[in-house]
C-alpha cells in the first residue's frame, strides 16, 4: 500500500476513507481556500500596522481616511450631544397704577420662551372681575405722564409695541401690533391665574418693555373705539432687561441732507465770426 505524504501546516488532512479521486479533489480545494484566507488576513494585519505616518509602506489612503472618518464622527457626536439652552423664564411684578404713580403689587406674570413663541403664566389677585385688555407697551416704565395736557396713569410706557409700524390694533396674531396680547379673564374673586400663548415673540423682543392691563375689555379692533376699547391703564409691570431694538416710533429714519441749491451753469456764448478785411486802393 502506497504511503500518502504528510499534510503541511494549514492543510486539511485527507481521511483514509476517501478512496476516490473526486473526494480527494474537493478536500484539496478546501485546503487551498483556507491557505488563501490565512494569507489575506495576515496581509491585512500587516497593512493596518504600516502607514505613511509610521514610516511604513502600507496603503497610503488608509490612515487619512481613518483620520477623516474619526473627525467627522467626532463632530457628529459633538453636535448630537450639544443642546442650545433656552433663555431662563422671567418673572414680572405687576402693580396697580394711577395718576399718582405706581401702587401696591397685584401679583406676578412669568414669561417663558417656547418653540412657538412665549407662554405667560399669570398669577394675579385684586383686579375687577371680567375681561381686561392686556398689551405689551414699547417703553419700560409704569409712571404717569402727560397726554394731551392731562397727566395719565402709566402713560410713560408709551404706545403698544409695534416694531413693524402697522399702527393697527388687530389682536394677537392679527397682523397688527406685535404687542397685542390675549385679554385677561378675571374671576369673581378678582383672580387671574392661567397660561396665555403668544406666537411670534421671543424673550429678547420683550426685554425692557412694559406689560399693561387696561380697565375694560378688548375687541381686538380699532372700531368703535381705538385700541380695543380697553380704556384707562390700571396695572403695569416692567420686564427686566434691555430692549433689543428701538421701536419704529422711537427711531424715525434720518432724512438725507438735501443738496444746497445751485444755479445751473450758463452755456458759453459762441464766438463771433471774424469780419472780412476790404483791400484798399479800389
PDB file of C-alpha atoms in Angstrom, residues 136-141 157 161 163 202-210 238-248 250:
ATOM      1  CA  UNK A 136     -47.063  94.864  25.648  1.00  0.00           C
ATOM      2  CA  UNK A 137     -46.047  98.531  25.557  1.00  0.00           C
ATOM      3  CA  UNK A 138     -42.925  99.880  23.950  1.00  0.00           C
ATOM      4  CA  UNK A 139     -41.186 101.560  26.911  1.00  0.00           C
ATOM      5  CA  UNK A 140     -40.111 100.068  30.215  1.00  0.00           C
ATOM      6  CA  UNK A 141     -41.871 102.466  32.569  1.00  0.00           C
ATOM      7  CA  UNK A 157     -44.994 103.214  28.904  1.00  0.00           C
ATOM      8  CA  UNK A 161     -45.213  97.551  20.885  1.00  0.00           C
ATOM      9  CA  UNK A 163     -41.905  97.244  15.527  1.00  0.00           C
ATOM     10  CA  UNK A 202     -39.180  85.847  21.896  1.00  0.00           C
ATOM     11  CA  UNK A 203     -37.875  86.967  25.255  1.00  0.00           C
ATOM     12  CA  UNK A 204     -35.331  89.198  23.552  1.00  0.00           C
ATOM     13  CA  UNK A 205     -38.235  91.042  21.897  1.00  0.00           C
ATOM     14  CA  UNK A 206     -39.969  91.912  25.168  1.00  0.00           C
ATOM     15  CA  UNK A 207     -36.990  92.610  27.431  1.00  0.00           C
ATOM     16  CA  UNK A 208     -37.048  96.129  28.879  1.00  0.00           C
ATOM     17  CA  UNK A 209     -40.662  96.812  27.907  1.00  0.00           C
ATOM     18  CA  UNK A 210     -43.868  97.004  29.943  1.00  0.00           C
ATOM     19  CA  UNK A 238     -41.689  96.363  33.710  1.00  0.00           C
ATOM     20  CA  UNK A 239     -39.949  93.379  32.129  1.00  0.00           C
ATOM     21  CA  UNK A 240     -36.274  93.161  33.165  1.00  0.00           C
ATOM     22  CA  UNK A 241     -33.591  93.588  30.529  1.00  0.00           C
ATOM     23  CA  UNK A 242     -32.680  95.908  27.709  1.00  0.00           C
ATOM     24  CA  UNK A 243     -34.790  96.310  24.553  1.00  0.00           C
ATOM     25  CA  UNK A 244     -33.272  94.536  21.558  1.00  0.00           C
ATOM     26  CA  UNK A 245     -34.010  97.285  19.046  1.00  0.00           C
ATOM     27  CA  UNK A 246     -35.567 100.728  19.219  1.00  0.00           C
ATOM     28  CA  UNK A 247     -39.231 100.883  18.295  1.00  0.00           C
ATOM     29  CA  UNK A 248     -40.260 102.199  14.928  1.00  0.00           C
ATOM     30  CA  UNK A 250     -38.881 105.909  18.730  1.00  0.00           C
TER      31      UNK A 250
END
